[in-house]
C-alpha cells in the first residue's frame, strides 16, 4: 500500500514521482554524492520549492499549500521511494515541528515556506544549555550525528535551562556555531554534528508553544514514512526481478522458497506503511494516542526497514551486492534513518510500556457530520434504485457497534436495495471500497427492504481510513 488514500494525494504522489524522474534520476544522484555530502543544496531545489511540494502541510498565510501532515507524508514517502537526495526530509520535519508552536514561529515558517532549509534536533540528541543574557540567550553544547545539518540554514533545537526546563530556539550560522561534517552511511543526504560555544541568539529566536513529546512523535512519523517508501520500492523491485530472472529455464519466482520470501516481504512492507500512516494520522489525536502510534511506527517501520531492504537485496542474488545496483543505496538510507532515532530497544520498551496503560483507538474522527449527511443524501438522490444511507451514531447505540468502536463518532452504511450502485467516481475512497465489497457480496439472502449494515470493524486493518 501507499500512504495516499485520496485522489488529490495520489495526484500529489504522481507529481513528485515525475519531478524526481525528470530532475533527480538515480544515475544523476550517484554523480553528485560528493556535493551532497558537503551539504550543497541540489540545483533543482528552487524548482521543487516553486512547485510547493516542500510546504504542502503549511498554512497558506505562511506561503504553504493549506494541506495537512498526511499530505506531506505522501510527499516524503514518494521522495524516499525515488531516492530523492538533499534536505527535503530534514526541512519538512523541522517545519512540521515548528507548526506546533504559537505565533513566535511565524518568521521561521515563512522562511521555510519560501525555500529555506532546516533541521530539527530533539533534546535527547544534544546537550545544549541555554542561559539568559539581557535580551538574548547564550547557547553552549553539542549534538550527535544529525542527518541534513550541513545543508541546513536554520537549526531548530531544544535546550535545557538552569532550572531544568526546556526551551526551543532557532540557531543560524554565526559566531560560536560550528558544524563538523561527517562521512555518513546514507549517500543521498549529508550528516554532521553541531557545536555551540557561547552562541548568542536574540529573544525572538526562542520558539514557544512546542510540546517536546508531540515534536518527537512528528519526527518519528515522518521518518517512518520515508522508511516505508524505501521498503515498498525495494519490495516491488525485488518482486519484479524474480518474475523475469530465469534459472533452469524457469523464472526464479516460480521456486517456492522465493515465493515465500516475497510474500513475507510484501506483508512486512504493508505493515510498515500502515504503521507509518497511523503515526501521521495520530497527529490530530491526544498526545497519549500519538505516542502509542509513533512508538509502533518506530518499531514496525523505521527499526525494521534495514532488515526488510536487506531481504529484498538478497532476492537479487549476487547482483544485489554490487556497487552498480541501486538497492544498497536504499539500504544505506533506511539504516541511517533507523540510527537517527536511537536504539530500537528504546522504542520497543516505550511501545510496551504505553500498551499497558493506553489502547490505540480505532475511532475515526468524522468531524462535523452534517456535511456528510448532505453529501450522502445527494448521492442517494442520484443513485436510482440502489439507495445508500449513512447513519452517524455515537457509542454502542441501537445499531450495536463493535466494542472497539464505542468511542467517538462512527459511521454505518446501509444498502436498502442491494442493486448496482452509481459509478465509483462519485464516491470518495472509503465509500468506493465499501460499495465494491457490497457489489461482490450483496446480501441477497436478506429481505431487500431490510437494512444491511457494515461497520468499520469489517474493513481490513491496512485501510484504517476507509471511513
Coordinates of C-alpha atoms in Angstrom, one line a residue:
X1 CA 0.0 0.0 0.0
X2 CA 0.9 3.6 -0.3
X3 CA 0.1 6.4 2.1
X4 CA -2.1 8.2 -0.4
X5 CA -5.7 7.5 0.2
X6 CA -7.5 10.3 -1.7
X7 CA -7.4 11.3 -5.3
X8 CA -5.6 14.5 -4.5
X9 CA -2.9 12.7 -2.6
X10 CA -2.5 10.2 -5.4
X11 CA -2.1 13.1 -7.8
X12 CA 0.4 14.7 -5.5
X13 CA 2.5 11.4 -5.3
X14 CA 2.4 11.2 -9.1
X15 CA 3.7 14.7 -9.4
X16 CA 6.6 14.1 -7.0
X17 CA 7.5 10.9 -8.9
X18 CA 7.5 12.8 -12.3
X19 CA 9.6 15.5 -10.7
X20 CA 12.1 13.1 -9.3
X21 CA 12.4 11.2 -12.6
X22 CA 12.9 14.4 -14.5
X23 CA 15.4 16.2 -12.2
X24 CA 17.0 13.6 -10.0
X25 CA 17.2 10.1 -11.5
X26 CA 19.4 7.8 -9.5
X27 CA 22.2 7.8 -12.0
X28 CA 22.4 11.6 -11.7
X29 CA 22.3 11.4 -7.9
X30 CA 25.2 8.9 -8.0
X31 CA 27.3 11.5 -9.8
X32 CA 26.6 14.1 -7.1
X33 CA 27.4 12.1 -4.0
X34 CA 30.4 14.3 -3.1
X35 CA 28.4 17.6 -3.4
X36 CA 25.5 16.1 -1.4
X37 CA 27.9 15.0 1.4
X38 CA 29.3 18.6 1.7
X39 CA 25.8 20.0 2.2
X40 CA 25.4 21.6 -1.2
X41 CA 21.8 22.2 -2.0
X42 CA 20.7 20.4 -5.2
X43 CA 20.3 22.5 -8.3
X44 CA 16.6 21.5 -8.6
X45 CA 15.7 22.6 -5.1
X46 CA 14.3 26.0 -6.1
X47 CA 12.1 24.4 -8.8
X48 CA 10.9 21.9 -6.1
X49 CA 10.1 24.9 -3.9
X50 CA 8.3 26.7 -6.7
X51 CA 6.1 23.6 -7.1
X52 CA 5.1 23.9 -3.4
X53 CA 6.0 20.2 -2.6
X54 CA 8.0 21.2 0.5
X55 CA 5.2 23.2 2.0
X56 CA 2.2 21.1 1.3
X57 CA 1.4 20.9 5.1
X58 CA 1.9 24.6 5.9
X59 CA -0.9 27.2 6.2
X60 CA -1.5 29.5 3.2
X61 CA -0.8 32.6 5.2
X62 CA 2.8 31.4 5.7
X63 CA 3.2 30.6 2.0
X64 CA 2.2 26.9 2.2
X65 CA -0.4 24.9 0.4
X66 CA -3.0 24.6 3.3
X67 CA -2.6 20.8 3.4
X68 CA -2.0 18.6 6.5
X69 CA 0.6 16.3 7.8
X70 CA -0.9 13.3 5.9
X71 CA -0.5 15.2 2.6
X72 CA 3.2 15.9 3.5
X73 CA 3.7 12.3 4.4
X74 CA 2.7 11.3 0.9
X75 CA 5.4 13.6 -0.5
X76 CA 8.0 12.2 1.9
X77 CA 7.1 8.6 1.0
X78 CA 7.3 9.3 -2.7
X79 CA 10.6 11.2 -2.4
X80 CA 12.1 8.3 -0.4
X81 CA 10.9 5.8 -2.9
X82 CA 12.6 7.8 -5.7
X83 CA 15.7 8.2 -3.6
X84 CA 15.4 12.0 -4.0
X85 CA 18.6 13.4 -2.4
X86 CA 19.1 16.5 -0.4
X87 CA 17.4 18.3 2.5
X88 CA 13.8 17.5 1.9
X89 CA 13.1 15.2 4.9
X90 CA 15.1 17.3 7.4
X91 CA 13.4 20.5 6.2
X92 CA 9.8 19.3 6.2
X93 CA 10.3 17.7 9.6
X94 CA 11.6 21.0 11.0
X95 CA 8.7 22.9 9.6
X96 CA 6.2 20.3 10.9
X97 CA 7.6 20.7 14.4
X98 CA 7.6 24.5 14.1
X99 CA 4.0 24.3 13.1
X100 CA 3.3 23.0 16.7
X101 CA 4.4 26.4 18.1
X102 CA 2.5 29.6 18.6
X103 CA 2.9 32.9 16.7
X104 CA 6.6 33.0 17.7
X105 CA 7.3 30.5 14.8
X106 CA 5.9 32.8 12.1
X107 CA 9.2 34.2 10.9
X108 CA 10.7 30.7 10.7
X109 CA 7.7 29.1 9.0
X110 CA 7.7 32.0 6.5
X111 CA 11.3 31.4 5.6
X112 CA 10.8 27.7 5.3
X113 CA 7.8 28.1 3.0
X114 CA 10.0 30.4 0.9
X115 CA 12.5 27.6 0.4
X116 CA 15.0 27.9 3.3
X117 CA 16.4 24.6 4.5
X118 CA 16.3 23.4 8.1
X119 CA 16.8 20.6 10.6
X120 CA 15.4 19.8 14.0
X121 CA 17.4 18.4 16.9
X122 CA 15.5 16.7 19.8
X123 CA 16.7 17.2 23.4
X124 CA 17.8 13.5 23.7
X125 CA 20.1 14.1 20.7
X126 CA 22.0 17.1 22.1
X127 CA 23.3 18.5 25.4
X128 CA 22.8 22.2 24.6
X129 CA 22.4 24.5 27.6
X130 CA 20.7 27.9 27.4
X131 CA 21.5 30.9 29.7
X132 CA 19.6 34.2 29.6
X133 CA 21.7 37.3 28.9
X134 CA 19.8 40.5 28.9
X135 CA 17.6 40.4 25.8
X136 CA 19.3 37.4 24.4
X137 CA 20.3 33.8 25.1
X138 CA 23.7 32.2 25.2
X139 CA 23.7 28.6 23.9
X140 CA 26.5 26.1 24.6
X141 CA 26.7 22.4 23.9
X142 CA 26.9 19.9 21.1
X143 CA 24.8 17.3 19.3
X144 CA 25.4 13.8 18.0
X145 CA 25.3 13.0 14.3
X146 CA 22.3 14.7 12.6
X147 CA 21.1 14.0 9.1
X148 CA 20.8 17.1 6.9
X149 CA 22.5 19.5 9.2
X150 CA 25.3 20.5 6.8
X151 CA 22.7 21.9 4.3
X152 CA 20.5 23.5 7.0
X153 CA 20.1 27.2 7.1
X154 CA 18.1 27.1 10.3
X155 CA 18.6 24.7 13.2
X156 CA 15.6 24.2 15.4
X157 CA 16.7 22.7 18.7
X158 CA 15.7 22.1 22.3
X159 CA 18.0 23.5 25.0
X160 CA 17.9 23.0 28.8
X161 CA 17.9 25.9 31.2
X162 CA 19.5 26.1 34.7
X163 CA 16.1 25.4 36.3
X164 CA 15.8 22.1 34.4
X165 CA 13.3 23.3 31.9
X166 CA 13.4 23.0 28.1
X167 CA 13.2 25.9 25.6
X168 CA 13.2 25.7 21.8
X169 CA 15.5 28.0 19.8
X170 CA 16.3 28.7 16.2
X171 CA 20.1 28.9 15.6
X172 CA 21.6 30.1 12.4
X173 CA 25.2 30.1 11.2
X174 CA 27.3 32.7 13.1
X175 CA 29.9 33.2 15.7
X176 CA 30.1 30.3 18.2
X177 CA 28.3 27.8 15.9
X178 CA 30.2 25.1 14.1
X179 CA 29.1 22.1 12.1
X180 CA 31.5 19.2 11.7
X181 CA 30.7 17.3 8.5
X182 CA 30.9 13.5 8.8
X183 CA 31.1 10.6 6.4
X184 CA 27.6 9.2 6.5
X185 CA 26.1 5.8 5.7
X186 CA 23.3 7.4 3.6
X187 CA 24.9 8.8 0.4
X188 CA 21.8 10.7 -0.6
X189 CA 22.0 13.2 2.3
X190 CA 24.6 14.9 4.4
X191 CA 25.4 14.3 8.0
X192 CA 27.2 16.3 10.7
X193 CA 27.5 17.3 14.3
X194 CA 26.6 20.6 15.8
X195 CA 28.9 22.5 18.2
X196 CA 27.8 25.6 20.1
X197 CA 30.2 27.7 22.1
X198 CA 28.7 30.8 23.6
X199 CA 26.5 31.2 20.6
X200 CA 24.2 34.2 21.2
X201 CA 20.7 34.3 19.8
X202 CA 18.2 37.1 20.3
X203 CA 14.9 36.7 22.3
X204 CA 13.0 36.4 19.0
X205 CA 14.9 33.3 18.2
X206 CA 13.0 31.5 21.0
X207 CA 10.1 29.4 19.7
X208 CA 7.4 28.9 22.3
X209 CA 4.5 26.5 22.5
X210 CA 6.2 23.4 21.2
X211 CA 5.4 20.2 23.1
X212 CA 8.6 18.1 23.1
X213 CA 6.6 14.9 23.3
X214 CA 4.5 15.9 20.3
X215 CA 7.6 17.0 18.4
X216 CA 9.2 13.7 19.0
X217 CA 6.1 11.9 17.6
X218 CA 6.2 14.1 14.5
X219 CA 9.8 13.3 13.9
X220 CA 9.2 9.6 14.2
X221 CA 6.1 9.7 12.0
X222 CA 7.9 11.4 9.1
X223 CA 11.0 9.2 9.4
X224 CA 8.6 6.2 9.3
X225 CA 7.0 7.5 6.1
X226 CA 10.5 7.8 4.4
X227 CA 11.4 4.3 5.6
X228 CA 8.1 2.8 4.4
X229 CA 8.6 4.4 1.0
X230 CA 12.1 2.9 0.6
X231 CA 10.9 -0.5 1.8
X232 CA 7.9 -0.6 -0.6
X233 CA 10.1 0.4 -3.6
X234 CA 12.6 -2.3 -2.8
X235 CA 9.9 -4.9 -2.3
X236 CA 8.3 -4.0 -5.7
X237 CA 11.7 -4.1 -7.5
X238 CA 12.7 -7.5 -6.0
X239 CA 9.3 -9.0 -6.9
X240 CA 9.6 -7.7 -10.5
X241 CA 13.1 -9.1 -10.7
X242 CA 12.2 -12.7 -9.7
X243 CA 9.3 -12.6 -12.2
X244 CA 11.7 -12.0 -15.1
X245 CA 15.0 -13.6 -14.0
X246 CA 15.2 -17.1 -15.3
X247 CA 17.2 -20.1 -14.0
X248 CA 16.9 -23.7 -15.2
X249 CA 14.5 -22.5 -17.9
X250 CA 12.0 -21.1 -15.3
X251 CA 11.5 -17.7 -13.6
X252 CA 13.2 -17.8 -10.3
X253 CA 10.0 -16.6 -8.8
X254 CA 8.5 -20.0 -9.5
X255 CA 10.6 -21.5 -6.8
X256 CA 8.7 -21.9 -3.6
X257 CA 11.5 -20.6 -1.4
X258 CA 11.5 -17.2 -3.2
X259 CA 7.7 -17.2 -3.3
X260 CA 7.6 -17.4 0.5
X261 CA 10.3 -14.8 0.8
X262 CA 8.4 -12.4 -1.5
X263 CA 5.1 -13.0 0.3
X264 CA 6.7 -12.3 3.7
X265 CA 8.4 -9.2 2.4
X266 CA 5.1 -7.9 1.0
X267 CA 3.3 -8.4 4.3
X268 CA 6.1 -6.7 6.2
X269 CA 6.2 -3.7 3.8
X270 CA 2.4 -3.3 4.2
X271 CA 2.8 -3.4 8.0
X272 CA 5.5 -0.7 7.8
X273 CA 3.3 1.5 5.6
X274 CA 0.3 1.0 7.8
X275 CA 2.2 1.9 10.9
X276 CA 3.7 5.0 9.3
X277 CA 0.3 6.1 8.1
X278 CA -1.2 5.6 11.6
X279 CA 1.6 7.7 13.2
X280 CA 0.8 10.5 10.8
X281 CA -3.0 10.3 11.4
X282 CA -2.5 10.3 15.2
X283 CA -1.1 13.9 15.0
X284 CA -4.6 15.1 15.3
X285 CA -5.4 13.0 18.4
X286 CA -4.4 13.1 22.0
X287 CA -0.7 13.0 22.9
X288 CA -1.2 9.6 24.5
X289 CA -2.6 8.2 21.3
X290 CA 0.1 9.9 19.3
X291 CA 2.9 8.4 21.4
X292 CA 1.4 4.9 21.0
X293 CA 1.2 5.2 17.2
X294 CA 4.7 6.8 17.0
X295 CA 6.3 4.1 19.1
X296 CA 4.6 1.4 16.9
X297 CA 5.8 3.1 13.7
X298 CA 9.4 3.3 15.1
X299 CA 9.4 -0.4 15.7
X300 CA 7.3 -1.6 12.7
X301 CA 8.7 0.8 10.0
X302 CA 11.9 2.5 11.0
X303 CA 13.7 -0.1 13.0
X304 CA 12.5 -2.9 10.8
X305 CA 13.4 -1.2 7.5
X306 CA 17.1 -2.2 7.3
X307 CA 16.3 -5.9 7.6
X308 CA 13.4 -5.6 5.1
X309 CA 15.5 -3.9 2.5
X310 CA 18.3 -6.4 3.1
X311 CA 15.8 -9.2 2.4
X312 CA 14.9 -7.5 -0.9
X313 CA 18.6 -7.2 -1.7
X314 CA 19.1 -10.9 -1.1
X315 CA 16.4 -11.7 -3.6
X316 CA 18.5 -10.2 -6.3
X317 CA 21.3 -12.7 -5.7
X318 CA 24.9 -11.7 -6.4
X319 CA 24.0 -8.6 -8.4
X320 CA 22.3 -7.1 -5.4
X321 CA 25.7 -6.8 -3.6
X322 CA 27.3 -4.8 -6.4
X323 CA 28.0 -1.0 -6.3
X324 CA 26.2 -0.6 -9.6
X325 CA 22.9 -1.9 -8.2
X326 CA 20.7 0.6 -6.5
X327 CA 19.3 -1.5 -3.7
X328 CA 22.2 -0.8 -1.4
X329 CA 21.5 2.9 -1.7
X330 CA 18.1 2.3 -0.2
X331 CA 19.6 0.1 2.5
X332 CA 22.0 2.9 3.4
X333 CA 19.1 5.4 3.6
X334 CA 16.9 3.3 5.9
X335 CA 19.9 2.3 8.1
X336 CA 20.7 6.0 8.6
X337 CA 17.0 6.7 9.4
X338 CA 16.9 3.9 12.0
X339 CA 20.1 5.2 13.6
X340 CA 18.8 8.7 13.7
X341 CA 16.0 7.7 16.1
X342 CA 18.3 5.9 18.6
X343 CA 18.3 2.3 19.7
X344 CA 15.3 0.2 18.6
X345 CA 15.1 -1.3 22.1
X346 CA 14.1 2.2 23.4
X347 CA 11.1 2.3 21.1
X348 CA 10.2 -1.4 21.8
X349 CA 10.2 -0.7 25.5
X350 CA 8.2 2.5 25.1
X351 CA 5.6 0.7 22.9
X352 CA 5.3 -2.0 25.6
X353 CA 5.0 0.4 28.5
X354 CA 2.4 2.5 26.7
X355 CA 0.4 -0.6 25.8
X356 CA 0.0 -1.4 29.5
X357 CA -2.0 1.7 30.1
X358 CA -3.2 3.0 26.8
X359 CA -5.1 1.2 24.0
X360 CA -4.7 2.5 20.5
X361 CA -8.1 3.9 19.5
X362 CA -9.6 2.8 16.2
X363 CA -12.2 5.5 16.2
X364 CA -12.2 7.8 13.1
X365 CA -12.9 11.4 13.8
X366 CA -15.6 12.4 11.3
X367 CA -15.7 16.0 12.3
X368 CA -18.9 17.8 11.5
X369 CA -21.3 15.1 10.4
X370 CA -23.9 17.3 8.8
X371 CA -21.9 17.9 5.6
X372 CA -21.5 14.1 5.4
X373 CA -25.3 13.6 5.7
X374 CA -25.9 16.2 3.0
X375 CA -23.3 14.6 0.6
X376 CA -24.7 11.1 1.0
X377 CA -28.3 12.4 0.6
X378 CA -27.2 13.9 -2.7
X379 CA -25.5 10.6 -3.8
X380 CA -28.6 8.7 -2.8
X381 CA -30.9 11.0 -4.7
X382 CA -28.9 10.4 -7.9
X383 CA -28.3 6.7 -7.4
X384 CA -31.6 5.4 -8.7
X385 CA -32.8 2.2 -7.1
X386 CA -29.6 1.5 -5.2
X387 CA -30.1 3.7 -2.2
X388 CA -27.3 4.3 0.2
X389 CA -27.8 5.6 3.7
X390 CA -25.1 6.7 6.1
X391 CA -26.0 6.8 9.8
X392 CA -23.7 8.6 12.2
X393 CA -24.0 7.4 15.8
X394 CA -22.1 7.6 19.0
X395 CA -21.1 4.7 21.2
X396 CA -22.8 1.4 21.0
X397 CA -26.3 2.9 20.2
X398 CA -29.2 0.9 18.9
X399 CA -27.0 -0.4 16.0
X400 CA -24.9 -2.4 18.3
X401 CA -21.4 -1.3 17.2
X402 CA -18.4 -3.4 18.0
X403 CA -16.9 -2.7 21.4
X404 CA -13.7 -1.1 19.9
X405 CA -15.8 1.5 18.1
X406 CA -17.6 2.6 21.3
X407 CA -15.6 5.8 21.5
X408 CA -16.5 8.9 19.5
X409 CA -18.4 9.1 16.3
X410 CA -18.8 6.1 14.0
X411 CA -20.4 5.7 10.6
X412 CA -22.6 2.9 9.4
X413 CA -23.5 2.2 5.8
X414 CA -26.9 0.8 4.9
X415 CA -27.8 -0.5 1.5
X416 CA -31.6 -0.6 1.4
X417 CA -31.8 -2.2 -2.1
X418 CA -28.6 -4.1 -3.0
X419 CA -28.7 -3.2 -6.7
X420 CA -26.0 -1.8 -8.9
X421 CA -24.5 1.3 -7.2
X422 CA -23.7 4.5 -9.1
X423 CA -20.3 4.8 -10.8
X424 CA -17.4 4.6 -8.3
X425 CA -16.2 8.1 -9.4
X426 CA -19.0 9.6 -7.3
X427 CA -17.6 8.2 -4.1
X428 CA -14.6 9.0 -2.0
X429 CA -12.0 6.3 -1.5
X430 CA -13.7 4.9 1.6
X431 CA -17.2 4.7 0.2
X432 CA -15.8 3.2 -3.0
X433 CA -14.2 0.4 -1.2
X434 CA -17.4 -0.3 0.8
X435 CA -19.6 -0.3 -2.3
X436 CA -17.1 -2.6 -4.1
X437 CA -17.5 -5.0 -1.2
X438 CA -21.3 -4.8 -1.4
X439 CA -21.2 -5.4 -5.1
X440 CA -19.0 -8.5 -4.7
X441 CA -21.1 -9.9 -1.8
X442 CA -24.6 -8.5 -2.0
X443 CA -26.9 -9.6 0.9
X444 CA -29.2 -11.4 -1.4
X445 CA -30.3 -13.7 1.5
X446 CA -31.8 -10.8 3.3
X447 CA -35.1 -9.1 2.7
X448 CA -34.2 -6.3 0.3
X449 CA -36.4 -3.9 2.3
X450 CA -34.5 -4.7 5.5
X451 CA -31.3 -2.6 6.1
X452 CA -28.0 -4.4 5.8
X453 CA -25.2 -2.9 7.9
X454 CA -21.5 -2.9 7.8
X455 CA -19.4 -1.1 10.4
X456 CA -15.7 -0.2 10.2
X457 CA -14.7 -3.4 12.0
X458 CA -15.4 -5.2 8.8
X459 CA -12.7 -3.3 6.9
X460 CA -9.2 -4.6 6.6
X461 CA -6.8 -3.0 9.1
X462 CA -4.5 -1.9 6.3
X463 CA -7.1 0.6 5.3
X464 CA -7.9 2.3 8.6
X465 CA -9.0 5.5 6.9
X466 CA -11.8 3.9 4.8
X467 CA -14.4 5.8 6.9

